[in-house]
PDB file of N, CA and C in Angstrom:
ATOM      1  N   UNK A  94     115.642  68.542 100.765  1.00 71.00           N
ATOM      2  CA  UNK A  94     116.439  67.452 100.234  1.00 71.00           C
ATOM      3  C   UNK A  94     117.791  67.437 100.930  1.00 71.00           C
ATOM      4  N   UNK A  95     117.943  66.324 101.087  1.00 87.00           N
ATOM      5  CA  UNK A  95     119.494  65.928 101.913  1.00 87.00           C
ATOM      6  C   UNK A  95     120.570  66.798 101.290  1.00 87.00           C
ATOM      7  N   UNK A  96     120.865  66.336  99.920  1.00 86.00           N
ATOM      8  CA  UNK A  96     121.880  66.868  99.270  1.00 86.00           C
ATOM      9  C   UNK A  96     122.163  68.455  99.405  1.00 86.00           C
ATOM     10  N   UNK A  97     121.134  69.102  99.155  1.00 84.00           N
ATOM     11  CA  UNK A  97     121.003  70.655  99.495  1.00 84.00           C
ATOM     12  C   UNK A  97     121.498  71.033 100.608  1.00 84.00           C
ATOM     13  N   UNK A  98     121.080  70.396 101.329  1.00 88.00           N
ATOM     14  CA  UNK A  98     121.387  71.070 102.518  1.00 88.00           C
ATOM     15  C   UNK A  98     123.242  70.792 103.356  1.00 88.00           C
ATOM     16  N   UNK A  99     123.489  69.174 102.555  1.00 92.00           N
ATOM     17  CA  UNK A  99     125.143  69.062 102.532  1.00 92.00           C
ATOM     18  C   UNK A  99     125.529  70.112 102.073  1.00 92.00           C
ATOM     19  N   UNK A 100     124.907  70.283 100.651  1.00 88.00           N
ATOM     20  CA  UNK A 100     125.676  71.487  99.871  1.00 88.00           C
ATOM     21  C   UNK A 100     125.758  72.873 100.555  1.00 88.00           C
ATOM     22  N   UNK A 101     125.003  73.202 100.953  1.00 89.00           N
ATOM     23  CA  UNK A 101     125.257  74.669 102.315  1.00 89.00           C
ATOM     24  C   UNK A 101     125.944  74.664 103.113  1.00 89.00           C
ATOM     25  N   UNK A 102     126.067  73.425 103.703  1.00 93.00           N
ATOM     26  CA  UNK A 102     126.841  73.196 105.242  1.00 93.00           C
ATOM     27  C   UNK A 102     128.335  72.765 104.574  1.00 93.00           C
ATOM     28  N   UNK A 103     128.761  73.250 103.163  1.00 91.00           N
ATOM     29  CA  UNK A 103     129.894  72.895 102.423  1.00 91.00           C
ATOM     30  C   UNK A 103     130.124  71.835 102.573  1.00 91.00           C
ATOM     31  N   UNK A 104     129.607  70.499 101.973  1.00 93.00           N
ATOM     32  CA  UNK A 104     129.987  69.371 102.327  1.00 93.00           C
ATOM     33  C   UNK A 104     129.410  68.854 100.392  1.00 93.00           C
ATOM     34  N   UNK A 105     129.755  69.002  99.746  1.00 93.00           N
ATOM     35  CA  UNK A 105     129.422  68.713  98.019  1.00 93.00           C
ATOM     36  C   UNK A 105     129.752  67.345  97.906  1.00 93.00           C
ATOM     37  N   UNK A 106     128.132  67.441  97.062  1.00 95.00           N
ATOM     38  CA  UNK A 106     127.439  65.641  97.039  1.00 95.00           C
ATOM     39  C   UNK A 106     127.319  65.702  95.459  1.00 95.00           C
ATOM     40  N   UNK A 107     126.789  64.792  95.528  1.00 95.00           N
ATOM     41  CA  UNK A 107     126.126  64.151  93.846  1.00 95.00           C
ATOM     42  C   UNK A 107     124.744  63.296  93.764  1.00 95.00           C
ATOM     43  N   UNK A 108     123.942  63.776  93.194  1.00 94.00           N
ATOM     44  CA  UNK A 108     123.022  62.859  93.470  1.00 94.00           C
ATOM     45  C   UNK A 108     122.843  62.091  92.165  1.00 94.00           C
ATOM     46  N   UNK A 109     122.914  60.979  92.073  1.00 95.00           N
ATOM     47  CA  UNK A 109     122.734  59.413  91.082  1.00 95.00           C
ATOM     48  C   UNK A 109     121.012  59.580  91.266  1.00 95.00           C
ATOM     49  N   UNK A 110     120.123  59.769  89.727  1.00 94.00           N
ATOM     50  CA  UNK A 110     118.960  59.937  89.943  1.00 94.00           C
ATOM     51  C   UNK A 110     117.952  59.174  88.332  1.00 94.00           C
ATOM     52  N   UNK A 111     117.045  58.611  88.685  1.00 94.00           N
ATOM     53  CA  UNK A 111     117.173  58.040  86.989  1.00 94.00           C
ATOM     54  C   UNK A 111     115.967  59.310  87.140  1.00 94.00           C
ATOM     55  N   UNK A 112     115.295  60.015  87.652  1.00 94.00           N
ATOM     56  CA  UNK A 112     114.334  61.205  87.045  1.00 94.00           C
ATOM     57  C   UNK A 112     114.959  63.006  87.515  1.00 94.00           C
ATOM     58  N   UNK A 113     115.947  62.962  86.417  1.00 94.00           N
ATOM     59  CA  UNK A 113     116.695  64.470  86.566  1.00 94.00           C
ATOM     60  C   UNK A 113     115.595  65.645  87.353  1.00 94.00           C
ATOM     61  N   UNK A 114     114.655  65.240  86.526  1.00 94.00           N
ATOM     62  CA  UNK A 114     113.947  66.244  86.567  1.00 94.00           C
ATOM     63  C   UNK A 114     113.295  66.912  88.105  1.00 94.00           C
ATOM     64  N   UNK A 115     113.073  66.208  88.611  1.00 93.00           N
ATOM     65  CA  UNK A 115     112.779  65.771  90.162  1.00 93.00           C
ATOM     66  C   UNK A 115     113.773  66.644  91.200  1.00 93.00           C
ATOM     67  N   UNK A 116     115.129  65.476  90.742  1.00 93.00           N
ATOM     68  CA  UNK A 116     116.330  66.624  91.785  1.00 93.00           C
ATOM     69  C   UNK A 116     116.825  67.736  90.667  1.00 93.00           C
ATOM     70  N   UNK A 117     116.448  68.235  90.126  1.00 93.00           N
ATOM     71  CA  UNK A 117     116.433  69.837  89.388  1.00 93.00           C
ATOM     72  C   UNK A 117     115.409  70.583  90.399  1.00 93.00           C
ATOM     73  N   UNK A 118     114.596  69.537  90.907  1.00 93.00           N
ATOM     74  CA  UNK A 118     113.287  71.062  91.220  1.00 93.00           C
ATOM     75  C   UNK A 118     113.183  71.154  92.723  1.00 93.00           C
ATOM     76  N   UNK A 119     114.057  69.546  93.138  1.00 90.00           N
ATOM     77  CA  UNK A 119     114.327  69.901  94.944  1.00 90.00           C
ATOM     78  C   UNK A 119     115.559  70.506  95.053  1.00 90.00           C
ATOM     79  N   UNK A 120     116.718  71.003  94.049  1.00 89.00           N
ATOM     80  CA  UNK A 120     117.798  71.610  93.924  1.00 89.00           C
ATOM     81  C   UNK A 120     118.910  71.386  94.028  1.00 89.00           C
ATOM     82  N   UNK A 121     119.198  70.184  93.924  1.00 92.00           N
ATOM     83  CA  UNK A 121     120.158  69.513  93.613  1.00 92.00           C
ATOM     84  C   UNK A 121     121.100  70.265  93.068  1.00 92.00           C
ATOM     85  N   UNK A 122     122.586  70.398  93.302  1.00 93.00           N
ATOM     86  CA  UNK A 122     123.738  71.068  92.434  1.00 93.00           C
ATOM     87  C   UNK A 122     124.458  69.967  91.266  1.00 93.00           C
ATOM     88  N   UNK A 123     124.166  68.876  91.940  1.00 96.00           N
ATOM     89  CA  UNK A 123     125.481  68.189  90.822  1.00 96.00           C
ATOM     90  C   UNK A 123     124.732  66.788  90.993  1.00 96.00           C
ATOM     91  N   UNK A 124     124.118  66.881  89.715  1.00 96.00           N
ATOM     92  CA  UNK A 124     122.894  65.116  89.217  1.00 96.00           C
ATOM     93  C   UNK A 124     123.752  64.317  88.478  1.00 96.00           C
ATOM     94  N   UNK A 125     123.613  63.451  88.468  1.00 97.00           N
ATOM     95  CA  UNK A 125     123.833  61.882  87.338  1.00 97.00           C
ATOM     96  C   UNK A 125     123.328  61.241  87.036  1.00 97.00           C
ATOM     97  N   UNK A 126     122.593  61.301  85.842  1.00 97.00           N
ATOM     98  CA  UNK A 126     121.394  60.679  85.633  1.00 97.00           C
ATOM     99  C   UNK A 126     121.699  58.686  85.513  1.00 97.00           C
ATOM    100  N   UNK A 127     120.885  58.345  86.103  1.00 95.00           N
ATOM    101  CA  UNK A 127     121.336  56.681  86.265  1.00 95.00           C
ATOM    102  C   UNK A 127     121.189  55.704  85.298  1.00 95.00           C
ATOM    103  N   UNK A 128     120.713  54.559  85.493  1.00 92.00           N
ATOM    104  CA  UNK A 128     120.681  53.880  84.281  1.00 92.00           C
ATOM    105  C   UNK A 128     119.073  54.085  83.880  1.00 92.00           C
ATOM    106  N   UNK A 129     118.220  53.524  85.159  1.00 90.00           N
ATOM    107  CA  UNK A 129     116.913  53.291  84.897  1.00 90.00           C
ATOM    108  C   UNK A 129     116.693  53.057  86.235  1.00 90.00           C
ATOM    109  N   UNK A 130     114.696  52.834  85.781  1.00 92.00           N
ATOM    110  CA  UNK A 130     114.265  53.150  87.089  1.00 92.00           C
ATOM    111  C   UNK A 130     114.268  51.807  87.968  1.00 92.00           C
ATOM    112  N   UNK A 131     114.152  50.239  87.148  1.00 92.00           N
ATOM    113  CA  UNK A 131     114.193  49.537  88.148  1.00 92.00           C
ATOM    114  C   UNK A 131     115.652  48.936  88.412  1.00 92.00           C
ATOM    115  N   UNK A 132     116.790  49.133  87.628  1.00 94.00           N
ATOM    116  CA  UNK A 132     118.114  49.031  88.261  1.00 94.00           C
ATOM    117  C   UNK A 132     118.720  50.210  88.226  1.00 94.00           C
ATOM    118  N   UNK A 133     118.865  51.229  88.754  1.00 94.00           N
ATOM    119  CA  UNK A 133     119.677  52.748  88.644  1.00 94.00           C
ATOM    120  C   UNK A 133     121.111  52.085  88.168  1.00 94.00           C
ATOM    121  N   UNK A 134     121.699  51.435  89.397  1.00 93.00           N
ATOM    122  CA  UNK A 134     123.017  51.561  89.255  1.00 93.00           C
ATOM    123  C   UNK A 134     123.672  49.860  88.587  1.00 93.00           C
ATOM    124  N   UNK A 135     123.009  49.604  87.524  1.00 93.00           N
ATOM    125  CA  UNK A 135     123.264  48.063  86.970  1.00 93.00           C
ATOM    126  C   UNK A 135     122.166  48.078  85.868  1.00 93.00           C
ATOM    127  N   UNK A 136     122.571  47.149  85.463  1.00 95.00           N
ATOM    128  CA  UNK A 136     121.611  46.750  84.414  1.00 95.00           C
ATOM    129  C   UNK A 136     121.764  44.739  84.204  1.00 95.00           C
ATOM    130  N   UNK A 137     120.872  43.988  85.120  1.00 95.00           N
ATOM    131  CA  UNK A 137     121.243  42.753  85.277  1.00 95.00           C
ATOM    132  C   UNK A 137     120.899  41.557  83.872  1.00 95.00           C
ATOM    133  N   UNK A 138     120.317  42.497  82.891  1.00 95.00           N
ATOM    134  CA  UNK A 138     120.328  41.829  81.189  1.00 95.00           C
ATOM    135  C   UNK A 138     121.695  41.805  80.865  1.00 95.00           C
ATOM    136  N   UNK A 139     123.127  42.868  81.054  1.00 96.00           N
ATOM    137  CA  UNK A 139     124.119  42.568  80.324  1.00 96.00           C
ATOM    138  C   UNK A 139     124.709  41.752  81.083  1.00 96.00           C
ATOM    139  N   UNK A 140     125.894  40.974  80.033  1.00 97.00           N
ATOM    140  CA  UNK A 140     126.700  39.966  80.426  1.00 97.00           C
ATOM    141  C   UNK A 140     127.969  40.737  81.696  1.00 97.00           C
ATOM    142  N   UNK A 141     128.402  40.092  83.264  1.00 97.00           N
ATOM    143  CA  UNK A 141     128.927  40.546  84.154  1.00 97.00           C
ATOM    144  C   UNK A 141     130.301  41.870  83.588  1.00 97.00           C
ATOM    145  N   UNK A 142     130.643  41.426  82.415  1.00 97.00           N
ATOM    146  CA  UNK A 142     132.040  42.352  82.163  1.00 97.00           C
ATOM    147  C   UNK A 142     131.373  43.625  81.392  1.00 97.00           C
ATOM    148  N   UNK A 143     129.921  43.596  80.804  1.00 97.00           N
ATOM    149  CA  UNK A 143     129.581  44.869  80.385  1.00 97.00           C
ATOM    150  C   UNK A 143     128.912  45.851  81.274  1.00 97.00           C
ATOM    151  N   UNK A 144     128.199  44.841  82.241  1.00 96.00           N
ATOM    152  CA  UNK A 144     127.332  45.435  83.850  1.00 96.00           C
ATOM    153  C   UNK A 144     128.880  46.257  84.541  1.00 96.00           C
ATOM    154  N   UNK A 145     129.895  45.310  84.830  1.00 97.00           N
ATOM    155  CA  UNK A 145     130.710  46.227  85.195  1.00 97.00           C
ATOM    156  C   UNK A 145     131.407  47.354  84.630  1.00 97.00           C
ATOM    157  N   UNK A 146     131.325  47.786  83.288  1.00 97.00           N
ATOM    158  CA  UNK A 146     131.662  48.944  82.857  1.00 97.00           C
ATOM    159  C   UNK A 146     130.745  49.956  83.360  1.00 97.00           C
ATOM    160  N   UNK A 147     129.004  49.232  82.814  1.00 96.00           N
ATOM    161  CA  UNK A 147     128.181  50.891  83.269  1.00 96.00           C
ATOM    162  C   UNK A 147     128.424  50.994  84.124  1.00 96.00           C
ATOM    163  N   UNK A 148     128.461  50.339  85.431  1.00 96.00           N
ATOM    164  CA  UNK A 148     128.785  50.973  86.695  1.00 96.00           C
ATOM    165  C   UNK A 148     129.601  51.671  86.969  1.00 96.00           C
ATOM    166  N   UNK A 149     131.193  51.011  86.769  1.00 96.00           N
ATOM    167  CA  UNK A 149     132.169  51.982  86.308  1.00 96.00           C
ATOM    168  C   UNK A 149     132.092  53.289  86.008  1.00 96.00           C
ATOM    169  N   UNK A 150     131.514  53.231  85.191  1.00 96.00           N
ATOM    170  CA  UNK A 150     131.172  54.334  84.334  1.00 96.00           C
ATOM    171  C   UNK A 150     130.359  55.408  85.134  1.00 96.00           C
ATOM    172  N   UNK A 151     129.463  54.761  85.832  1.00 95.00           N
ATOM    173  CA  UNK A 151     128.078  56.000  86.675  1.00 95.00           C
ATOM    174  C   UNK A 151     129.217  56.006  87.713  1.00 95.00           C
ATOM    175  N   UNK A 152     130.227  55.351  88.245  1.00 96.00           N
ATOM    176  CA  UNK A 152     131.090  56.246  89.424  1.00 96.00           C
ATOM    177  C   UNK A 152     132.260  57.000  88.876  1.00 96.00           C
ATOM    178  N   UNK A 153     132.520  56.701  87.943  1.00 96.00           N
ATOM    179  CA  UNK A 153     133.880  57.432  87.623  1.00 96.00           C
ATOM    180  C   UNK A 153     132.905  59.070  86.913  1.00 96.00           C
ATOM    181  N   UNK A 154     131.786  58.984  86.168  1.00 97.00           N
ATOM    182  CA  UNK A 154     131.409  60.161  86.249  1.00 97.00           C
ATOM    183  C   UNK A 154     130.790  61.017  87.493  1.00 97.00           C
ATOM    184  N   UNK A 155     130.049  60.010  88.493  1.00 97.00           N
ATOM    185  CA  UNK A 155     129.921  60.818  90.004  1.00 97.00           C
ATOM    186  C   UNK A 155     130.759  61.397  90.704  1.00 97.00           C
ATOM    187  N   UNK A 156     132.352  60.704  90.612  1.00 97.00           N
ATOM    188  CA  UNK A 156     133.643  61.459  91.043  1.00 97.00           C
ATOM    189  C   UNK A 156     134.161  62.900  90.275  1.00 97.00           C
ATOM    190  N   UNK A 157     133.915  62.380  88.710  1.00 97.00           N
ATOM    191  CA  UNK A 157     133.894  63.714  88.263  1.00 97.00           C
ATOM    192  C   UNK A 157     133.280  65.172  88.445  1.00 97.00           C
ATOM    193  N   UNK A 158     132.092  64.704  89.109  1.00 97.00           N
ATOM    194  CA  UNK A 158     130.820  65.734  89.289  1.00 97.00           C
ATOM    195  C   UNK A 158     131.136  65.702  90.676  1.00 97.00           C
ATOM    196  N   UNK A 159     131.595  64.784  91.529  1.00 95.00           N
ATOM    197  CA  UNK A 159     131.774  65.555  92.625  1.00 95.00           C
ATOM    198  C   UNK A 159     132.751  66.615  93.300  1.00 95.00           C
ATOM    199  N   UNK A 160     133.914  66.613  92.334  1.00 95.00           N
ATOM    200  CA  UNK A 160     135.084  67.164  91.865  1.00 95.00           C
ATOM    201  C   UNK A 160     134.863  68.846  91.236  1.00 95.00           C
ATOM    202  N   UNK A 161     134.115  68.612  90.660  1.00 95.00           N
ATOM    203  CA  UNK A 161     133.411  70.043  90.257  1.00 95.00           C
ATOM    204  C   UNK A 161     132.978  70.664  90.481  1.00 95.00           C
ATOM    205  N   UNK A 162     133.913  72.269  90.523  1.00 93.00           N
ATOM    206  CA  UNK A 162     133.139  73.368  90.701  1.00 93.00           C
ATOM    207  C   UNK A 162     131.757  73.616  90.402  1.00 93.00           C
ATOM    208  N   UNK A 163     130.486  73.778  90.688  1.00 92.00           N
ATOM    209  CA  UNK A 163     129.415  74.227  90.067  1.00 92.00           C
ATOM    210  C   UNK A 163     129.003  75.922  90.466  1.00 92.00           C
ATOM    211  N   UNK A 164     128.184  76.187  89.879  1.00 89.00           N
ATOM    212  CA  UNK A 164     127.835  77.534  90.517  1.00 89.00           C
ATOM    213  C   UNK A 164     126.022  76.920  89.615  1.00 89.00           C
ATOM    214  N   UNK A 165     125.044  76.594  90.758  1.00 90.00           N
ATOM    215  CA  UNK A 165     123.862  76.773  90.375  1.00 90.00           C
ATOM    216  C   UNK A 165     124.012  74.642  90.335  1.00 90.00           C
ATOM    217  N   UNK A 166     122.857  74.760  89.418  1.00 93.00           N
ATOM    218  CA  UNK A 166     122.701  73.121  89.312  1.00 93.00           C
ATOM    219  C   UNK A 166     123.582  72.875  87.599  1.00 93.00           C
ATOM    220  N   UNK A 167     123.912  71.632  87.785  1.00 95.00           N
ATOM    221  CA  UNK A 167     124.680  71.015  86.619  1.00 95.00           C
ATOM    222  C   UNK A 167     124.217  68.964  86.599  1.00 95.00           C
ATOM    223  N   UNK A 168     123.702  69.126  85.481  1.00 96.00           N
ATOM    224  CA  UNK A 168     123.991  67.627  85.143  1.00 96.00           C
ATOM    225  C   UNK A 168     125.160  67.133  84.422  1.00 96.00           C
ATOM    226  N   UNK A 169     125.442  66.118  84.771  1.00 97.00           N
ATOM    227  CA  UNK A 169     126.748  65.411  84.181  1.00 97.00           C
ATOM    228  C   UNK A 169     126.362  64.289  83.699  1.00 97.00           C
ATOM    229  N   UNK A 170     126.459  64.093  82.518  1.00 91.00           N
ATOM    230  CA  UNK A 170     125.776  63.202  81.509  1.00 91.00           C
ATOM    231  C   UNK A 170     126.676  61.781  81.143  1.00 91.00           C
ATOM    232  N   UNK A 171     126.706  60.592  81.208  1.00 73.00           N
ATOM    233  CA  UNK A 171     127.625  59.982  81.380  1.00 73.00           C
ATOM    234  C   UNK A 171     128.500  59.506  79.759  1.00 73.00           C
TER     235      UNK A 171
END
């Protein structure tokens, strides 16, 4: 997996994933679980000013998690 291998070559990622479970077992250090599987990063049912919060929201917690120390794998839950 891409991310892994950033993460060795010291270069700390985040991976945005709607099935945790998946990048837990290719080893991912630092997950965010997304919205869903056919819009991860949106949700095109809410009205434009609530779509732009979740999003908001899945980057301002990816910055958080990318910001973070980990030691091992960590999800960051939004």
């Amino acid at each position: 997996m891409l991310t892994r291998e950033l993460e060795r070559a010291g270069i700390p990622t985040v991976q945005l994933c709607t099935i945790t479970s998946i990048a837990t077992t290719v080893g991912a250090n630092r997950i965010v679980p997304a919205n869903g599987i056919p819009y991860p990063l949106g949700d095109p049912s809410l009205p434009p000013a609530k779509e732009r919060q979740l999003r908001r929201a899945l980057v301002e917690k990816a910055l958080e998690a990318l910001c973070a120390r980990v030691e091992g794998q960590e999800i960051f839950t939004t």
